[in-house]
């Protein structure tokens, strides 16, 4: 299973909450794809098992190239990056999880990083959004509550770029406000979030609603009729 994680999750949450998030929170030059090797991958196309993720990207944009043998990243001619990530296994001595989608020698190899295990084990949402060309696009992402808490955790990491840390916390607050004001049926004390550490879930109280609007500093939009 491959889920969209990171900034692009915000498009799914916009759709869920029927709001428009400030463009400053949405600007990004990359997309992260979270690979769950435990789940069977179901993708359209009989050749996916051969060409893998790199081949699928080139089917959409032929300029995509991997950044090296065994790389987790592909980049197109515009500099847009696609990263394939997966969580660190709980037992480092156990057999390494599958890290490739396809068998092509230049396919992306997922890099293991700390934190995504919470996203892999959190509830998932599926939404239909509209892409830049006006076509419908199916997005599968982690639950917005998991996003907010994970971003708050990233914002506290001393080894993370300070600019990214500020952006992480701003995104965490925006989504926490969406949950509180637009998606009140989603509670941070929900047992469904049991895969997230208790100390992390307790941080929800720190992510109080932003002062105005939906994270944009503007008054909430209303119809003109």
XYZ file of N, CA and C in Angstrom:
675
model
N 0.846 -1.187 0.000
C 0.000 0.000 0.000
C 0.881 1.236 0.000
N 0.510 2.235 -0.786
C 1.237 3.495 -0.843
C 0.275 4.628 -0.515
N 0.609 5.428 0.495
C -0.204 6.572 0.888
C 0.556 7.863 0.616
N -0.187 8.926 0.340
C 0.399 10.250 0.210
C 0.537 10.842 1.606
N 1.732 11.309 1.949
C 1.947 11.926 3.261
C 2.654 13.267 3.068
N 2.638 14.076 4.121
C 3.277 15.389 4.034
C 2.298 16.463 3.598
N 2.835 17.533 3.037
C 2.036 18.713 2.693
C 0.853 18.386 1.790
N 1.008 17.441 0.869
C -0.085 17.128 -0.055
C -1.302 16.525 0.645
N -1.139 16.076 1.874
C -2.306 15.611 2.636
C -3.313 16.741 2.833
N -2.832 17.964 2.873
C -3.713 19.097 3.144
C -4.818 19.226 2.104
N -4.540 18.813 0.861
C -5.580 18.881 -0.164
C -6.748 17.955 0.184
N -6.437 16.800 0.749
C -7.495 15.876 1.167
C -8.294 16.458 2.322
N -7.609 17.133 3.246
C -8.302 17.694 4.398
C -9.154 18.893 4.005
N -8.709 19.653 3.011
C -9.547 20.725 2.465
C -10.874 20.144 1.983
N -10.778 19.056 1.245
C -11.980 18.412 0.682
C -12.890 17.907 1.790
N -12.310 17.294 2.814
C -13.102 16.768 3.931
C -13.850 17.878 4.663
N -13.153 19.006 4.880
C -13.704 20.074 5.706
C -14.416 21.155 4.910
N -14.380 21.064 3.579
C -15.017 22.061 2.707
C -14.498 23.459 2.984
N -13.168 23.586 3.009
C -12.525 24.880 3.214
C -11.409 25.037 2.200
N -10.836 26.223 2.166
C -9.650 26.474 1.359
C -8.532 26.911 2.288
N -7.467 26.145 2.336
C -6.331 26.442 3.195
C -5.429 27.455 2.496
N -4.855 28.353 3.263
C -3.964 29.375 2.723
C -2.859 28.731 1.885
N -2.569 29.337 0.728
C -1.584 28.782 -0.192
C -0.199 28.688 0.433
N 0.085 29.509 1.426
C 1.383 29.450 2.077
C 1.644 28.127 2.757
N 0.588 27.485 3.222
C 0.736 26.183 3.868
C 0.850 25.059 2.850
N 0.432 25.303 1.625
C 0.367 24.252 0.606
C 1.584 24.225 -0.316
N 2.356 25.294 -0.321
C 3.491 25.380 -1.248
C 4.531 24.319 -0.927
N 4.908 23.547 -1.941
C 5.924 22.513 -1.755
C 6.479 22.101 -3.108
N 7.689 21.605 -3.093
C 8.328 21.165 -4.331
C 8.559 19.680 -4.368
N 7.854 18.951 -3.488
C 8.032 17.510 -3.476
C 6.791 16.837 -2.911
N 6.720 15.534 -3.076
C 5.653 14.743 -2.491
C 6.276 13.496 -1.892
N 5.824 13.118 -0.702
C 6.300 11.906 -0.036
C 5.255 10.813 -0.179
N 5.709 9.632 -0.586
C 4.848 8.464 -0.696
C 5.273 7.465 0.377
N 4.342 7.117 1.255
C 4.629 6.212 2.368
C 4.283 4.787 1.960
N 5.290 3.929 1.971
C 5.148 2.541 1.521
C 4.957 1.633 2.722
N 3.840 0.928 2.748
C 3.566 -0.066 3.777
C 3.763 -1.437 3.151
N 4.919 -2.046 3.394
C 5.260 -3.312 2.754
C 4.438 -4.474 3.295
N 3.708 -4.254 4.398
C 2.894 -5.342 4.950
C 1.644 -5.590 4.126
N 1.168 -4.548 3.450
C -0.087 -4.650 2.705
C 0.192 -4.977 1.245
N -0.685 -5.723 0.649
C -0.542 -6.057 -0.759
C -0.829 -4.827 -1.610
N 0.088 -4.541 -2.511
C -0.049 -3.357 -3.355
C -0.942 -3.665 -4.536
N -1.961 -2.822 -4.731
C -2.887 -2.998 -5.841
C -2.828 -1.757 -6.716
N -2.246 -1.879 -7.887
C -2.145 -0.768 -8.826
C -2.621 -1.226 -10.189
N -3.216 -0.307 -10.946
C -3.674 -0.646 -12.274
C -2.488 -0.830 -13.206
N -2.591 -1.779 -14.116
C -1.532 -2.001 -15.084
C -0.793 -3.286 -14.803
N -0.709 -4.151 -15.805
C -0.091 -5.451 -15.610
C 1.420 -5.378 -15.477
N 2.032 -4.246 -15.883
C 3.485 -4.171 -15.868
C 4.025 -3.447 -14.636
N 3.166 -3.132 -13.658
C 3.603 -2.389 -12.487
C 4.669 -3.161 -11.721
N 4.495 -4.468 -11.616
C 5.455 -5.275 -10.874
C 6.841 -5.213 -11.505
N 6.910 -4.861 -12.775
C 8.200 -4.765 -13.457
C 8.755 -3.354 -13.421
N 7.968 -2.377 -13.877
C 8.486 -1.006 -13.985
C 8.547 -0.300 -12.650
N 7.704 -0.702 -11.696
C 7.719 -0.103 -10.375
C 7.271 1.347 -10.347
N 7.596 2.016 -9.244
C 7.156 3.396 -9.065
C 7.850 4.333 -10.053
N 9.131 4.108 -10.308
C 9.849 4.966 -11.255
C 9.206 4.906 -12.631
N 8.801 3.715 -13.054
C 8.149 3.571 -14.349
C 6.805 4.258 -14.389
N 6.060 4.183 -13.284
C 4.767 4.859 -13.226
C 4.939 6.370 -13.317
N 5.949 6.887 -12.642
C 6.196 8.326 -12.706
C 6.535 8.763 -14.122
N 7.344 7.975 -14.807
C 7.713 8.336 -16.180
C 6.536 8.197 -17.134
N 5.569 7.363 -16.774
C 4.364 7.262 -17.592
C 3.576 8.578 -17.538
N 3.628 9.247 -16.384
C 2.952 10.532 -16.207
C 3.798 11.676 -16.774
N 5.102 11.622 -16.522
C 6.032 12.669 -16.962
C 7.352 11.987 -17.303
N 7.660 11.911 -18.586
C 8.827 11.154 -19.036
C 10.146 11.737 -18.560
N 10.131 12.958 -18.003
C 11.375 13.573 -17.554
C 11.813 13.098 -16.173
N 10.979 12.316 -15.476
C 11.364 11.828 -14.150
C 12.545 10.872 -14.258
N 13.558 11.109 -13.428
C 14.709 10.214 -13.339
C 15.039 10.013 -11.863
N 15.538 8.831 -11.526
C 15.996 8.599 -10.165
C 17.343 9.292 -9.987
N 17.641 9.650 -8.747
C 18.861 10.432 -8.488
C 20.093 9.556 -8.321
N 19.954 8.269 -8.557
C 21.098 7.364 -8.464
C 20.635 5.954 -8.228
N 21.546 5.013 -8.376
C 21.212 3.609 -8.150
C 20.789 3.410 -6.699
N 19.667 2.734 -6.516
C 19.183 2.482 -5.169
C 18.652 3.701 -4.456
N 18.316 4.758 -5.214
C 17.842 5.999 -4.602
C 16.372 5.893 -4.211
N 15.986 6.683 -3.200
C 14.581 6.760 -2.780
C 13.884 7.929 -3.462
N 14.598 8.673 -4.314
C 14.056 9.927 -4.864
C 14.119 9.949 -6.386
N 13.038 10.487 -6.983
C 12.999 10.770 -8.416
C 12.707 12.253 -8.591
N 13.291 12.845 -9.623
C 13.145 14.283 -9.878
C 12.814 14.493 -11.344
N 11.900 15.434 -11.617
C 11.602 15.732 -13.021
C 12.335 16.990 -13.467
N 12.133 17.395 -14.708
C 12.877 18.526 -15.281
C 12.581 19.842 -14.591
N 11.443 19.921 -13.888
C 11.091 21.142 -13.172
C 11.627 21.154 -11.746
N 12.325 20.096 -11.370
C 12.870 20.023 -10.025
C 11.904 19.480 -8.989
N 10.722 18.987 -9.434
C 9.756 18.424 -8.488
C 10.229 17.036 -8.080
N 10.229 16.778 -6.785
C 10.776 15.532 -6.253
C 9.679 14.618 -5.722
N 9.863 13.326 -5.914
C 9.005 12.295 -5.335
C 9.891 11.384 -4.499
N 9.596 11.284 -3.204
C 10.372 10.446 -2.296
C 9.536 9.248 -1.862
N 10.162 8.088 -1.800
C 9.513 6.884 -1.295
C 10.102 6.577 0.072
N 9.260 6.586 1.099
C 9.729 6.372 2.464
C 8.970 5.217 3.093
N 9.547 4.658 4.133
C 8.866 3.640 4.914
C 9.372 3.723 6.354
N 8.584 3.236 7.310
C 8.985 3.355 8.718
C 10.125 2.408 9.069
N 10.876 2.802 10.088
C 11.872 1.892 10.641
C 11.169 0.665 11.207
N 11.687 -0.541 10.972
C 11.054 -1.728 11.548
C 11.213 -1.722 13.062
N 10.224 -2.231 13.804
C 10.325 -2.230 15.263
C 11.477 -3.090 15.773
N 11.823 -4.119 15.031
C 12.916 -5.013 15.414
C 14.005 -4.904 14.357
N 15.095 -4.208 14.698
C 16.166 -3.982 13.734
C 16.908 -5.261 13.374
N 16.745 -6.307 14.177
C 17.423 -7.570 13.907
C 16.582 -8.481 13.029
N 15.326 -8.109 12.821
C 14.436 -8.939 12.006
C 14.764 -8.759 10.529
N 14.182 -9.620 9.704
C 14.399 -9.520 8.265
C 13.906 -8.167 7.760
N 14.717 -7.529 6.926
C 14.355 -6.207 6.405
C 13.076 -6.293 5.585
N 12.178 -5.316 5.731
C 10.936 -5.334 4.949
C 11.210 -5.068 3.479
N 10.260 -5.455 2.643
C 10.370 -5.182 1.214
C 10.437 -3.676 1.002
N 11.359 -3.218 0.164
C 11.556 -1.777 -0.006
C 11.369 -1.308 -1.441
N 11.096 -2.220 -2.367
C 10.849 -1.867 -3.760
C 9.439 -2.270 -4.156
N 8.852 -1.483 -5.044
C 7.545 -1.832 -5.589
C 7.703 -2.697 -6.826
N 8.683 -2.379 -7.652
C 8.909 -3.122 -8.887
C 10.259 -3.817 -8.895
N 10.540 -4.524 -9.981
C 11.797 -5.252 -10.098
C 12.797 -4.555 -11.009
N 12.418 -3.448 -11.623
C 13.327 -2.729 -12.511
C 14.555 -2.271 -11.720
N 15.741 -2.381 -12.289
C 16.963 -2.018 -11.553
C 17.019 -0.559 -11.134
N 16.298 0.314 -11.833
C 16.337 1.735 -11.474
C 15.126 2.167 -10.664
N 14.365 1.200 -10.153
C 13.184 1.592 -9.380
C 13.606 2.206 -8.054
N 12.714 3.016 -7.481
C 12.994 3.640 -6.201
C 13.063 2.593 -5.096
N 13.959 2.832 -4.151
C 14.112 1.967 -2.982
C 13.743 2.804 -1.761
N 12.720 2.388 -1.036
C 12.223 3.177 0.089
C 13.296 3.357 1.153
N 13.400 4.573 1.661
C 14.334 4.860 2.741
C 13.584 4.750 4.065
N 14.223 4.171 5.062
C 13.601 3.997 6.373
C 13.854 5.233 7.229
N 12.795 5.805 7.772
C 12.935 6.963 8.645
C 12.061 6.787 9.878
N 12.414 7.502 10.921
C 11.675 7.422 12.179
C 10.391 8.223 12.086
N 9.321 7.707 12.689
C 8.059 8.440 12.756
C 6.945 7.893 11.894
N 7.192 7.526 10.623
C 6.087 7.087 9.766
C 5.340 5.853 10.246
N 5.908 5.084 11.182
C 5.181 3.917 11.696
C 3.849 4.352 12.290
N 3.819 5.546 12.901
C 2.567 6.057 13.455
C 1.562 6.323 12.343
N 2.046 6.824 11.217
C 1.151 7.127 10.103
C 0.667 5.851 9.427
N 1.541 4.862 9.308
C 1.160 3.581 8.707
C 0.034 2.929 9.510
N 0.120 3.037 10.837
C -0.837 2.353 11.705
C -2.031 3.210 12.099
N -2.092 4.436 11.620
C -3.224 5.297 11.943
C -4.377 5.028 10.972
N -5.598 5.462 11.320
C -6.716 5.326 10.371
C -6.412 6.060 9.074
N -6.992 5.597 7.978
C -6.784 6.203 6.663
C -8.082 6.836 6.168
N -7.916 7.855 5.348
C -9.070 8.460 4.693
C -8.847 8.404 3.188
N -9.925 8.376 2.462
C -9.862 8.377 1.001
C -10.769 9.475 0.478
N -10.214 10.359 -0.328
C -10.985 11.473 -0.864
C -10.692 11.632 -2.347
N -11.588 12.332 -3.026
C -11.381 12.690 -4.430
C -11.146 14.190 -4.490
N -9.986 14.591 -5.008
C -9.662 16.004 -5.160
C -9.522 16.314 -6.649
N -9.397 17.582 -6.972
C -9.231 18.007 -8.368
C -7.785 18.466 -8.567
N -7.120 17.893 -9.575
C -5.724 18.248 -9.788
C -5.603 19.544 -10.587
N -4.359 19.943 -10.872
C -4.108 21.226 -11.529
C -4.688 21.284 -12.934
N -4.959 20.124 -13.544
C -5.520 20.103 -14.894
C -7.039 20.027 -14.890
N -7.615 19.916 -13.690
C -9.060 19.828 -13.588
C -9.592 18.412 -13.571
N -8.710 17.424 -13.429
C -9.134 16.029 -13.408
C -9.297 15.547 -11.971
N -10.236 14.612 -11.736
C -10.378 14.054 -10.389
C -9.199 13.156 -10.055
N -8.798 13.189 -8.798
C -7.654 12.408 -8.329
C -7.995 11.781 -6.988
N -7.781 10.500 -6.879
C -8.041 9.781 -5.623
C -6.816 9.884 -4.721
N -7.041 10.373 -3.500
C -5.968 10.481 -2.526
C -6.283 9.595 -1.331
N -5.315 8.790 -0.931
C -5.404 8.007 0.303
C -4.327 8.542 1.232
N -4.751 9.040 2.374
C -3.818 9.673 3.303
C -4.130 9.237 4.730
N -3.176 9.424 5.648
C -3.479 9.199 7.058
C -4.532 10.173 7.568
N -5.156 9.798 8.649
C -6.161 10.598 9.334
C -5.597 11.997 9.660
N -6.411 13.058 9.543
C -5.909 14.411 9.830
C -5.383 14.584 11.246
N -5.936 13.849 12.209
C -5.433 13.959 13.577
C -4.003 13.421 13.665
N -3.742 12.327 12.952
C -2.385 11.772 12.928
C -1.426 12.750 12.270
N -1.893 13.412 11.197
C -1.070 14.426 10.522
C -0.673 15.516 11.508
N -1.656 16.077 12.222
C -1.392 17.189 13.133
C -0.398 16.792 14.221
N -0.584 15.633 14.798
C 0.298 15.201 15.878
C 1.695 14.869 15.361
N 1.772 14.247 14.185
C 3.071 13.925 13.611
C 3.837 15.203 13.261
N 3.140 16.199 12.705
C 3.796 17.460 12.380
C 4.272 18.180 13.648
N 3.497 18.088 14.728
C 3.923 18.694 15.984
C 5.186 18.009 16.504
N 5.262 16.703 16.326
C 6.459 15.955 16.724
C 7.663 16.372 15.880
N 7.471 16.513 14.573
C 8.562 16.950 13.702
C 9.055 18.332 14.094
N 8.120 19.207 14.468
C 8.483 20.583 14.820
C 9.367 20.640 16.054
N 9.365 19.591 16.867
C 10.174 19.565 18.089
C 11.558 18.952 17.884
N 11.802 18.404 16.705
C 13.064 17.703 16.478
C 14.204 18.698 16.249
N 15.229 18.587 17.087
C 16.359 19.515 17.001
C 17.219 19.281 15.764
N 17.094 18.081 15.151
C 17.895 17.784 13.970
C 17.199 18.186 12.673
N 16.044 18.843 12.787
C 15.306 19.262 11.607
C 15.592 20.729 11.299
N 15.586 21.064 10.015
C 15.838 22.435 9.588
C 14.870 23.394 10.295
N 15.367 24.491 10.884
C 14.494 25.417 11.623
C 13.328 25.943 10.799
N 13.543 26.216 9.510
C 12.452 26.699 8.666
C 11.372 25.637 8.522
N 11.783 24.382 8.357
C 10.808 23.301 8.242
C 10.069 23.089 9.557
N 10.774 23.288 10.670
C 10.131 23.102 11.971
C 9.007 24.111 12.168
N 9.255 25.362 11.787
C 8.202 26.387 11.912
C 7.021 26.050 10.999
N 7.328 25.591 9.805
C 6.274 25.216 8.858
C 5.494 24.012 9.385
N 6.207 23.050 9.966
C 5.557 21.869 10.531
C 4.534 22.262 11.593
N 4.954 23.158 12.508
C 4.041 23.525 13.589
C 2.855 24.320 13.062
N 3.092 25.185 12.076
C 1.986 25.946 11.493
C 0.982 25.007 10.839
N 1.455 24.003 10.107
C 0.553 23.036 9.471
C -0.180 22.210 10.525
N 0.520 21.863 11.601
C -0.123 21.095 12.676
C -1.291 21.876 13.267
N -1.098 23.165 13.477
C -2.163 23.984 14.063
C -3.327 24.158 13.099
N -3.019 24.334 11.822
C -4.083 24.491 10.834
C -4.985 23.263 10.825
N -4.382 22.085 10.783
C -5.183 20.867 10.706
C -5.891 20.600 12.031
N -5.248 20.896 13.147
C -5.921 20.726 14.436
C -7.148 21.622 14.521
N -7.062 22.832 13.952
C -8.218 23.721 13.945
C -9.324 23.181 13.048
N -8.933 22.622 11.895
C -9.937 22.017 11.021
C -10.706 20.919 11.752
N -9.962 20.092 12.473
C -10.604 19.001 13.213
C -11.561 19.564 14.254
N -11.113 20.588 14.987
C -11.926 21.143 16.070
C -13.166 21.861 15.564
N -13.049 22.581 14.444
C -14.145 23.434 14.000
C -14.985 22.853 12.869
N -14.397 21.978 12.062
C -15.107 21.461 10.891
C -15.351 19.965 10.923
N -14.570 19.259 11.723
C -14.689 17.796 11.776
C -14.800 17.355 13.237
N -15.787 17.881 13.962
C -15.854 17.623 15.408
C -16.090 16.160 15.772
N -16.504 15.339 14.800
C -16.699 13.929 15.089
C -15.376 13.181 15.225
N -14.278 13.825 14.805
C -12.954 13.235 14.932
C -12.315 13.756 16.218
N -12.191 12.905 17.206
C -11.680 13.304 18.513
C -10.257 12.785 18.703
N -9.436 13.587 19.355
C -8.061 13.182 19.588
C -7.941 12.099 20.662
N -9.008 11.899 21.450
C -8.982 10.819 22.438
C -9.640 9.547 21.910
N -9.830 9.475 20.610
C -10.430 8.318 19.961
C -9.506 7.101 20.096
N -10.026 5.947 20.540
C -9.199 4.735 20.629
C -8.592 4.331 19.287
N -9.170 4.819 18.175
C -8.628 4.488 16.853
C -7.217 5.022 16.669
N -6.822 6.002 17.496
C -5.479 6.566 17.416
C -4.520 5.862 18.372
N -4.900 4.692 18.838
C -4.094 3.973 19.825
C -2.701 3.607 19.363
N -2.449 3.601 18.042
C -1.111 3.279 17.537
C -0.133 4.419 17.782
N -0.658 5.623 18.041
C 0.213 6.762 18.319
C 0.580 6.768 19.796
N 1.809 7.093 20.157
C 2.204 7.124 21.568
C 1.295 8.043 22.382
N 1.032 7.634 23.617
C 0.145 8.409 24.481
C 0.666 9.829 24.677
N 1.974 9.978 24.835
C 2.546 11.302 25.029
C 2.329 12.187 23.810
N 2.330 11.579 22.633
C 2.097 12.345 21.412
C 0.636 12.786 21.331
N -0.288 11.882 21.653
C -1.710 12.232 21.602
C -2.044 13.325 22.607
N -1.326 13.345 23.724
C -1.579 14.355 24.750
C -1.216 15.758 24.273
N -0.439 15.836 23.205
C -0.022 17.144 22.696
C -1.136 17.863 21.942
N -2.242 17.194 21.724
C -3.346 17.823 21.003
C -3.790 19.106 21.687
N -3.694 19.151 23.023
C -4.117 20.345 23.764
C -3.262 21.558 23.436
N -2.017 21.327 22.980
C -1.135 22.439 22.636
C -1.473 23.046 21.279
N -2.222 22.304 20.481
C -2.517 22.752 19.114
C -3.858 23.455 19.073
N -4.006 24.473 19.904
C -5.263 25.194 19.964
C -5.584 25.852 18.645
N -6.860 26.214 18.420
C -7.255 26.859 17.163
C -6.457 28.118 16.895
N -6.138 28.352 15.639
C -5.467 29.586 15.245
C -6.397 30.762 15.519
N -5.872 31.966 15.678
C -6.693 33.110 16.078
C -7.871 33.397 15.165
N -7.668 33.301 13.849
C -8.733 33.660 12.918
C -8.684 32.739 11.716
N -9.848 32.607 11.074
C -9.913 31.879 9.810
C -9.467 30.437 9.910
N -9.001 29.899 8.766
C -8.540 28.520 8.705
C -7.040 28.564 8.409
N -6.300 29.149 9.313
C -4.859 29.184 9.182
C -4.342 30.203 8.199
N -5.176 31.077 7.697
C -4.729 32.018 6.679
C -4.610 33.442 7.190
N -5.084 33.686 8.419
C -5.076 35.042 8.930
C -6.199 35.877 8.359
N -7.128 35.233 7.654
C -8.234 35.952 7.044
C -9.536 35.501 7.685
N -10.543 36.327 7.567
C -11.854 35.937 8.045
C -12.389 34.807 7.200
N -13.199 33.970 7.798
C -13.772 32.847 7.065
C -14.571 33.319 5.863
N -14.413 32.635 4.750
C -15.099 33.029 3.521
C -16.593 32.696 3.613
N -17.415 33.536 3.016
C -18.858 33.286 2.962
C -19.315 33.485 1.527
N -20.379 32.786 1.119
C -20.891 32.958 -0.240
C -21.347 34.404 -0.469
N -21.335 34.824 -1.744
C -21.753 36.194 -2.059
C -23.206 36.245 -2.516
N -23.991 35.223 -2.129
C -25.417 35.238 -2.469
C -26.256 35.130 -1.221
